[in-house]
Amino acid sequence: MSVLIRIPTPLRPLTNGQNEVQETGGSVQEILDKLTVRYPGIGERLLDEKGDVRRFINIYVNEEDIRFRDGVQTALKEGDELSIIPAIAGGSR
Amino acid sequence: MKEWDGRFPRSLYEEIVAHARSVFPEECCGLVAGDRNGRPVRVIPMENSLHSPVRYQMEPREQFQVQKSLRSEGLEMWAIYHSHPVTEPVPSATDIRLAFYPDLIYLLTSLKDTPPLLRSFRIRDGHVEEAPLTLTDGIA
Ligand SMILES: [Zn+2]
C-alpha cells in the first residue's frame, strides 16, 4: 500500500526538507519502521526506548487518531494519509 | 527557517490579548499563521483542553484540522502563542520541556501588565532566545 506521510515542520530537517513523503506498508508500524531506516534520527523523535510512539506525538490516519483505532497495528490501504502531529502544550507550572 | 524582522501587526496582538482576556484566569493558547514569505497574517485561537490557569494543551484533532485548512490556503503555522494570566510572559520550565517546534516562534502574553506585553522567543533544545518583537500598524 502506498501511503502519503505528512511531515511536521520540526521533523523536516530529517527528511531533507520534504513536507510529505511516500512509503509503502500495510500498517502504521510498517510505515514507522520504513521511516526510521530511511531518515536517520526520525526514529528517536517518534518512538521511545521501548519502541512505542512517544506520548507527545500524535499520529493520524486520514481523519482519525490511531489511539482510537488499533494504535500502530492500524491497517492501511492504498492512498491513505498518515499525519505526524507533535503536541503543543506547556504551562507556568 | 525563514528570517523574521520582528515586525508584528498590532491587530494580531490585539486579537491575542482579547483571547487571553476572554478565558482569564485560564491560560489561552493558539496559533499564528504565516504566509509564503514568512510573515504573520492570522491569529487562530485554539481551545486549551486542560482549561487550567497554569497549563495549556491543544487538542490534537483541532491541530490536525487547522493544519489541513491552512495547507489548502497556502499558509503555514508560524507561531504558537499562549498566555500567562498573572505571571511574566517568559517561557517556564514546563514550556521549555514541552516545546517541540524549534522552527516556530513562541509568543507569550501576560495580563499582569497594562497594556499586556507580548514577547517572542525561539526555544531550541532547551535553550530560549528572545526574538525582539515590534508592533506595527497596518499590514506587516
Ligand atoms: Zn507558559
Short mmCIF file of N, CA and C in Angstrom, two decimals, chain B:
data_model
loop_
_atom_site.label_atom_id
_atom_site.label_comp_id
_atom_site.label_asym_id
_atom_site.label_seq_id
_atom_site.Cartn_x
_atom_site.Cartn_y
_atom_site.Cartn_z
N MET B 1 14.53 27.75 8.34
CA MET B 1 13.64 28.74 8.96
C MET B 1 13.78 30.07 8.24
N LYS B 2 12.64 30.64 7.88
CA LYS B 2 12.68 31.94 7.22
C LYS B 2 13.05 33.01 8.25
N GLU B 3 13.74 34.01 7.77
CA GLU B 3 14.11 35.12 8.65
C GLU B 3 12.86 35.92 8.97
N TRP B 4 12.87 36.50 10.14
CA TRP B 4 11.75 37.36 10.54
C TRP B 4 12.36 38.63 11.11
N ASP B 5 11.84 39.78 10.65
CA ASP B 5 12.44 41.05 11.08
C ASP B 5 11.85 41.55 12.41
N GLY B 6 10.96 40.78 13.01
CA GLY B 6 10.41 41.16 14.31
C GLY B 6 9.14 42.00 14.21
N ARG B 7 8.74 42.33 12.99
CA ARG B 7 7.54 43.16 12.83
C ARG B 7 6.29 42.28 13.02
N PHE B 8 5.38 42.80 13.84
CA PHE B 8 4.17 42.03 14.15
C PHE B 8 2.98 42.97 14.15
N PRO B 9 1.95 42.68 13.35
CA PRO B 9 0.82 43.60 13.24
C PRO B 9 0.09 43.79 14.57
N ARG B 10 -0.18 45.04 14.89
CA ARG B 10 -0.88 45.36 16.13
C ARG B 10 -2.26 44.68 16.18
N SER B 11 -2.91 44.56 15.02
CA SER B 11 -4.24 43.94 15.01
C SER B 11 -4.16 42.48 15.50
N LEU B 12 -3.08 41.80 15.15
CA LEU B 12 -2.93 40.41 15.62
C LEU B 12 -2.65 40.38 17.12
N TYR B 13 -1.81 41.32 17.56
CA TYR B 13 -1.55 41.45 19.00
C TYR B 13 -2.87 41.63 19.76
N GLU B 14 -3.72 42.50 19.23
CA GLU B 14 -4.98 42.77 19.92
C GLU B 14 -5.88 41.53 19.97
N GLU B 15 -5.82 40.73 18.92
CA GLU B 15 -6.62 39.50 18.94
C GLU B 15 -6.11 38.52 19.99
N ILE B 16 -4.80 38.43 20.11
CA ILE B 16 -4.22 37.52 21.11
C ILE B 16 -4.59 37.97 22.52
N VAL B 17 -4.47 39.28 22.76
CA VAL B 17 -4.80 39.81 24.10
C VAL B 17 -6.29 39.62 24.40
N ALA B 18 -7.12 39.83 23.39
CA ALA B 18 -8.57 39.64 23.60
C ALA B 18 -8.87 38.18 23.93
N HIS B 19 -8.16 37.28 23.28
CA HIS B 19 -8.36 35.86 23.58
C HIS B 19 -7.93 35.57 25.03
N ALA B 20 -6.77 36.09 25.42
CA ALA B 20 -6.29 35.87 26.79
C ALA B 20 -7.30 36.38 27.81
N ARG B 21 -7.86 37.55 27.53
CA ARG B 21 -8.85 38.13 28.47
C ARG B 21 -10.11 37.28 28.52
N SER B 22 -10.51 36.77 27.37
CA SER B 22 -11.79 36.06 27.30
C SER B 22 -11.79 34.76 28.09
N VAL B 23 -10.62 34.18 28.31
CA VAL B 23 -10.59 32.91 29.06
C VAL B 23 -9.95 33.07 30.44
N PHE B 24 -9.53 34.31 30.79
CA PHE B 24 -8.94 34.56 32.10
C PHE B 24 -9.87 34.01 33.19
N PRO B 25 -9.39 33.34 34.24
CA PRO B 25 -7.98 33.17 34.63
C PRO B 25 -7.29 31.95 34.03
N GLU B 26 -7.94 31.30 33.05
CA GLU B 26 -7.25 30.17 32.42
C GLU B 26 -6.19 30.69 31.46
N GLU B 27 -5.22 29.85 31.11
CA GLU B 27 -4.27 30.19 30.07
C GLU B 27 -4.98 30.02 28.72
N CYS B 28 -4.72 30.93 27.80
CA CYS B 28 -5.23 30.74 26.44
C CYS B 28 -4.10 30.19 25.59
N CYS B 29 -4.46 29.59 24.45
CA CYS B 29 -3.43 29.14 23.51
C CYS B 29 -3.97 29.21 22.10
N GLY B 30 -3.06 29.30 21.15
CA GLY B 30 -3.49 29.37 19.76
C GLY B 30 -2.30 29.41 18.83
N LEU B 31 -2.60 29.59 17.56
CA LEU B 31 -1.57 29.62 16.54
C LEU B 31 -1.62 30.93 15.78
N VAL B 32 -0.49 31.30 15.22
CA VAL B 32 -0.47 32.39 14.25
C VAL B 32 -0.02 31.78 12.93
N ALA B 33 -0.80 32.03 11.90
CA ALA B 33 -0.46 31.52 10.58
C ALA B 33 0.42 32.54 9.86
N GLY B 34 1.32 32.01 9.04
CA GLY B 34 2.18 32.87 8.25
C GLY B 34 1.98 32.61 6.77
N ASP B 35 2.33 33.62 5.96
CA ASP B 35 2.21 33.44 4.51
C ASP B 35 3.51 32.86 3.94
N ARG B 36 3.56 32.75 2.63
CA ARG B 36 4.73 32.13 1.99
C ARG B 36 6.01 32.90 2.24
N ASN B 37 5.88 34.19 2.53
CA ASN B 37 7.07 34.99 2.78
C ASN B 37 7.48 34.98 4.25
N GLY B 38 6.81 34.14 5.03
CA GLY B 38 7.18 34.04 6.43
C GLY B 38 6.70 35.21 7.26
N ARG B 39 5.62 35.85 6.82
CA ARG B 39 5.06 36.96 7.59
C ARG B 39 3.79 36.53 8.31
N PRO B 40 3.63 36.98 9.56
CA PRO B 40 2.43 36.60 10.32
C PRO B 40 1.19 37.28 9.76
N VAL B 41 0.15 36.50 9.49
CA VAL B 41 -1.04 37.07 8.85
C VAL B 41 -2.36 36.81 9.58
N ARG B 42 -2.40 35.80 10.46
CA ARG B 42 -3.70 35.47 11.06
C ARG B 42 -3.54 34.80 12.42
N VAL B 43 -4.42 35.20 13.34
CA VAL B 43 -4.46 34.56 14.66
C VAL B 43 -5.55 33.49 14.64
N ILE B 44 -5.21 32.31 15.13
CA ILE B 44 -6.17 31.21 15.18
C ILE B 44 -6.30 30.74 16.64
N PRO B 45 -7.31 31.25 17.36
CA PRO B 45 -7.48 30.82 18.75
C PRO B 45 -7.80 29.32 18.80
N MET B 46 -7.18 28.62 19.75
CA MET B 46 -7.42 27.19 19.91
C MET B 46 -7.95 26.98 21.33
N GLU B 47 -8.60 25.84 21.51
CA GLU B 47 -9.09 25.54 22.85
C GLU B 47 -7.95 25.02 23.72
N ASN B 48 -7.87 25.53 24.94
CA ASN B 48 -6.97 24.94 25.93
C ASN B 48 -7.72 23.76 26.53
N SER B 49 -7.35 22.55 26.10
CA SER B 49 -8.14 21.38 26.51
C SER B 49 -8.02 21.11 28.01
N LEU B 50 -7.03 21.71 28.66
CA LEU B 50 -6.87 21.50 30.10
C LEU B 50 -7.66 22.52 30.93
N HIS B 51 -8.10 23.62 30.29
CA HIS B 51 -8.85 24.67 30.98
C HIS B 51 -8.23 24.99 32.34
N SER B 52 -6.95 25.23 32.31
CA SER B 52 -6.20 25.43 33.54
C SER B 52 -5.58 26.82 33.59
N PRO B 53 -5.43 27.39 34.79
CA PRO B 53 -4.73 28.67 34.91
C PRO B 53 -3.21 28.53 34.84
N VAL B 54 -2.71 27.29 34.88
CA VAL B 54 -1.25 27.10 34.90
C VAL B 54 -0.73 26.14 33.82
N ARG B 55 -1.61 25.57 33.02
CA ARG B 55 -1.18 24.65 31.97
C ARG B 55 -2.02 24.88 30.73
N TYR B 56 -1.42 24.55 29.57
CA TYR B 56 -2.23 24.54 28.35
C TYR B 56 -1.85 23.35 27.50
N GLN B 57 -2.81 22.90 26.74
CA GLN B 57 -2.57 21.83 25.78
C GLN B 57 -3.61 21.94 24.68
N MET B 58 -3.16 21.87 23.43
CA MET B 58 -4.12 21.90 22.33
C MET B 58 -4.65 20.50 22.09
N GLU B 59 -5.85 20.47 21.56
CA GLU B 59 -6.48 19.20 21.20
C GLU B 59 -5.85 18.76 19.87
N PRO B 60 -5.24 17.57 19.81
CA PRO B 60 -4.59 17.16 18.55
C PRO B 60 -5.55 17.21 17.35
N ARG B 61 -6.82 16.87 17.61
CA ARG B 61 -7.77 16.90 16.49
C ARG B 61 -7.93 18.31 15.93
N GLU B 62 -7.96 19.28 16.82
CA GLU B 62 -8.11 20.66 16.36
C GLU B 62 -6.84 21.09 15.61
N GLN B 63 -5.66 20.70 16.13
CA GLN B 63 -4.41 20.98 15.42
C GLN B 63 -4.45 20.38 14.01
N PHE B 64 -4.90 19.14 13.94
CA PHE B 64 -4.96 18.43 12.66
C PHE B 64 -5.84 19.20 11.67
N GLN B 65 -7.02 19.61 12.16
CA GLN B 65 -7.95 20.28 11.26
C GLN B 65 -7.46 21.65 10.82
N VAL B 66 -6.84 22.38 11.75
CA VAL B 66 -6.33 23.70 11.39
C VAL B 66 -5.19 23.56 10.37
N GLN B 67 -4.31 22.58 10.59
CA GLN B 67 -3.21 22.40 9.65
C GLN B 67 -3.72 22.08 8.25
N LYS B 68 -4.76 21.27 8.22
CA LYS B 68 -5.33 20.90 6.94
C LYS B 68 -5.89 22.13 6.21
N SER B 69 -6.61 22.97 6.96
CA SER B 69 -7.19 24.12 6.28
C SER B 69 -6.12 25.16 5.92
N LEU B 70 -5.08 25.27 6.75
CA LEU B 70 -4.00 26.19 6.38
C LEU B 70 -3.33 25.72 5.10
N ARG B 71 -3.08 24.42 5.02
CA ARG B 71 -2.41 23.86 3.84
C ARG B 71 -3.20 24.19 2.58
N SER B 72 -4.55 24.08 2.68
CA SER B 72 -5.37 24.34 1.50
C SER B 72 -5.34 25.81 1.10
N GLU B 73 -4.97 26.67 2.05
CA GLU B 73 -4.89 28.10 1.74
C GLU B 73 -3.48 28.55 1.40
N GLY B 74 -2.53 27.62 1.45
CA GLY B 74 -1.15 28.01 1.17
C GLY B 74 -0.50 28.74 2.34
N LEU B 75 -1.05 28.57 3.54
CA LEU B 75 -0.46 29.18 4.73
C LEU B 75 0.22 28.11 5.57
N GLU B 76 1.01 28.56 6.53
CA GLU B 76 1.71 27.62 7.40
C GLU B 76 1.61 28.08 8.84
N MET B 77 1.83 27.15 9.76
CA MET B 77 1.96 27.54 11.16
C MET B 77 3.19 28.42 11.27
N TRP B 78 3.05 29.54 11.93
CA TRP B 78 4.17 30.47 12.04
C TRP B 78 4.59 30.63 13.50
N ALA B 79 3.60 30.71 14.38
CA ALA B 79 3.91 30.84 15.81
C ALA B 79 2.88 30.09 16.64
N ILE B 80 3.31 29.79 17.86
CA ILE B 80 2.43 29.22 18.88
C ILE B 80 2.32 30.27 19.97
N TYR B 81 1.11 30.66 20.34
CA TYR B 81 1.01 31.63 21.43
C TYR B 81 0.27 31.04 22.61
N HIS B 82 0.58 31.57 23.78
CA HIS B 82 -0.22 31.28 24.96
C HIS B 82 -0.06 32.39 25.97
N SER B 83 -0.93 32.37 26.98
CA SER B 83 -0.89 33.45 27.96
C SER B 83 -0.46 32.90 29.32
N HIS B 84 0.19 33.77 30.07
CA HIS B 84 0.41 33.54 31.50
C HIS B 84 -0.48 34.56 32.19
N PRO B 85 -1.60 34.11 32.74
CA PRO B 85 -2.59 35.07 33.24
C PRO B 85 -2.03 36.08 34.23
N VAL B 86 -1.17 35.64 35.15
CA VAL B 86 -0.73 36.57 36.20
C VAL B 86 0.79 36.60 36.39
N THR B 87 1.52 35.88 35.53
CA THR B 87 2.98 35.88 35.69
C THR B 87 3.65 36.41 34.42
N GLU B 88 4.97 36.60 34.51
CA GLU B 88 5.70 37.19 33.39
C GLU B 88 5.55 36.36 32.10
N PRO B 89 5.49 37.06 30.96
CA PRO B 89 5.36 36.35 29.68
C PRO B 89 6.71 35.82 29.17
N VAL B 90 7.30 34.96 29.95
CA VAL B 90 8.55 34.30 29.52
C VAL B 90 8.35 32.79 29.69
N PRO B 91 9.00 31.98 28.84
CA PRO B 91 8.77 30.54 28.89
C PRO B 91 9.16 29.95 30.25
N SER B 92 8.27 29.13 30.79
CA SER B 92 8.53 28.44 32.05
C SER B 92 9.33 27.16 31.76
N ALA B 93 9.77 26.50 32.82
CA ALA B 93 10.48 25.22 32.64
C ALA B 93 9.60 24.23 31.88
N THR B 94 8.30 24.22 32.21
CA THR B 94 7.38 23.31 31.50
C THR B 94 7.24 23.70 30.04
N ASP B 95 7.14 25.00 29.78
CA ASP B 95 7.05 25.46 28.39
C ASP B 95 8.26 24.99 27.59
N ILE B 96 9.42 25.05 28.20
CA ILE B 96 10.66 24.69 27.50
C ILE B 96 10.72 23.18 27.26
N ARG B 97 10.35 22.44 28.30
CA ARG B 97 10.39 20.98 28.19
C ARG B 97 9.43 20.46 27.12
N LEU B 98 8.30 21.17 26.94
CA LEU B 98 7.28 20.71 26.01
C LEU B 98 7.29 21.48 24.68
N ALA B 99 8.40 22.12 24.39
CA ALA B 99 8.49 22.88 23.13
C ALA B 99 9.02 21.96 22.03
N PHE B 100 8.12 21.47 21.19
CA PHE B 100 8.51 20.52 20.15
C PHE B 100 8.63 21.17 18.78
N TYR B 101 8.57 22.50 18.72
CA TYR B 101 8.60 23.18 17.42
C TYR B 101 9.72 24.23 17.38
N PRO B 102 10.97 23.77 17.28
CA PRO B 102 12.09 24.71 17.30
C PRO B 102 12.08 25.69 16.13
N ASP B 103 11.35 25.33 15.08
CA ASP B 103 11.32 26.18 13.88
C ASP B 103 10.28 27.29 13.98
N LEU B 104 9.43 27.24 15.00
CA LEU B 104 8.38 28.26 15.11
C LEU B 104 8.75 29.30 16.17
N ILE B 105 8.01 30.39 16.14
CA ILE B 105 8.14 31.43 17.15
C ILE B 105 7.17 31.08 18.29
N TYR B 106 7.63 31.26 19.50
CA TYR B 106 6.74 31.11 20.66
C TYR B 106 6.40 32.50 21.19
N LEU B 107 5.12 32.85 21.12
CA LEU B 107 4.66 34.15 21.61
C LEU B 107 4.00 33.97 22.96
N LEU B 108 4.37 34.82 23.89
CA LEU B 108 3.73 34.78 25.22
C LEU B 108 3.21 36.15 25.58
N THR B 109 2.00 36.15 26.13
CA THR B 109 1.45 37.39 26.64
C THR B 109 1.11 37.18 28.11
N SER B 110 0.94 38.29 28.81
CA SER B 110 0.53 38.22 30.21
C SER B 110 -0.42 39.36 30.48
N LEU B 111 -1.42 39.07 31.31
CA LEU B 111 -2.37 40.13 31.67
C LEU B 111 -1.93 40.84 32.94
N LYS B 112 -0.74 40.53 33.37
CA LYS B 112 -0.19 41.12 34.59
C LYS B 112 0.00 42.63 34.42
N ASP B 113 0.43 43.04 33.24
CA ASP B 113 0.70 44.46 32.99
C ASP B 113 -0.36 45.07 32.07
N THR B 114 -0.49 46.38 32.16
CA THR B 114 -1.40 47.11 31.27
C THR B 114 -0.60 48.20 30.57
N PRO B 115 -0.58 48.23 29.22
CA PRO B 115 -1.15 47.21 28.34
C PRO B 115 -0.36 45.91 28.43
N PRO B 116 -1.02 44.79 28.12
CA PRO B 116 -0.33 43.49 28.23
C PRO B 116 0.87 43.41 27.29
N LEU B 117 1.92 42.82 27.79
CA LEU B 117 3.11 42.63 26.97
C LEU B 117 2.92 41.42 26.07
N LEU B 118 3.57 41.47 24.90
CA LEU B 118 3.67 40.28 24.05
C LEU B 118 5.14 40.11 23.73
N ARG B 119 5.69 38.97 24.11
CA ARG B 119 7.11 38.74 23.85
C ARG B 119 7.27 37.48 23.00
N SER B 120 8.35 37.44 22.23
CA SER B 120 8.53 36.32 21.31
C SER B 120 9.88 35.64 21.55
N PHE B 121 9.86 34.34 21.39
CA PHE B 121 11.04 33.54 21.70
C PHE B 121 11.21 32.41 20.70
N ARG B 122 12.46 31.96 20.59
CA ARG B 122 12.72 30.67 19.94
C ARG B 122 13.13 29.73 21.06
N ILE B 123 12.65 28.53 21.01
CA ILE B 123 13.02 27.53 22.01
C ILE B 123 13.58 26.33 21.26
N ARG B 124 14.88 26.13 21.41
CA ARG B 124 15.54 25.05 20.68
C ARG B 124 16.40 24.25 21.64
N ASP B 125 16.16 22.95 21.67
CA ASP B 125 16.97 22.05 22.51
C ASP B 125 17.14 22.57 23.93
N GLY B 126 16.05 23.05 24.49
CA GLY B 126 16.10 23.51 25.87
C GLY B 126 16.66 24.90 26.06
N HIS B 127 17.06 25.56 24.96
CA HIS B 127 17.59 26.92 25.07
C HIS B 127 16.56 27.93 24.58
N VAL B 128 16.43 29.00 25.33
CA VAL B 128 15.46 30.03 24.99
C VAL B 128 16.21 31.28 24.55
N GLU B 129 15.75 31.83 23.42
CA GLU B 129 16.36 33.05 22.93
C GLU B 129 15.23 34.01 22.59
N GLU B 130 15.27 35.21 23.14
CA GLU B 130 14.21 36.17 22.80
C GLU B 130 14.46 36.74 21.42
N ALA B 131 13.38 36.85 20.64
CA ALA B 131 13.44 37.45 19.31
C ALA B 131 12.65 38.75 19.41
N PRO B 132 13.32 39.90 19.45
CA PRO B 132 12.61 41.16 19.70
C PRO B 132 11.45 41.39 18.74
N LEU B 133 10.33 41.82 19.31
CA LEU B 133 9.11 41.99 18.54
C LEU B 133 8.73 43.47 18.55
N THR B 134 8.35 43.96 17.39
CA THR B 134 7.91 45.35 17.26
C THR B 134 6.50 45.36 16.68
N LEU B 135 5.58 46.01 17.38
CA LEU B 135 4.21 46.08 16.86
C LEU B 135 4.17 47.12 15.75
N THR B 136 3.48 46.76 14.67
CA THR B 136 3.36 47.68 13.55
C THR B 136 1.89 47.94 13.26
N ASP B 137 1.61 49.12 12.78
CA ASP B 137 0.24 49.43 12.39
C ASP B 137 0.09 49.09 10.92
N GLY B 138 -1.10 48.65 10.55
CA GLY B 138 -1.30 48.25 9.16
C GLY B 138 -0.76 46.87 8.93
N ILE B 139 -0.47 46.57 7.68
CA ILE B 139 -0.09 45.21 7.31
C ILE B 139 1.41 45.03 7.53
N ALA B 140 1.78 43.86 8.03
CA ALA B 140 3.19 43.60 8.35
C ALA B 140 4.06 43.68 7.11
#
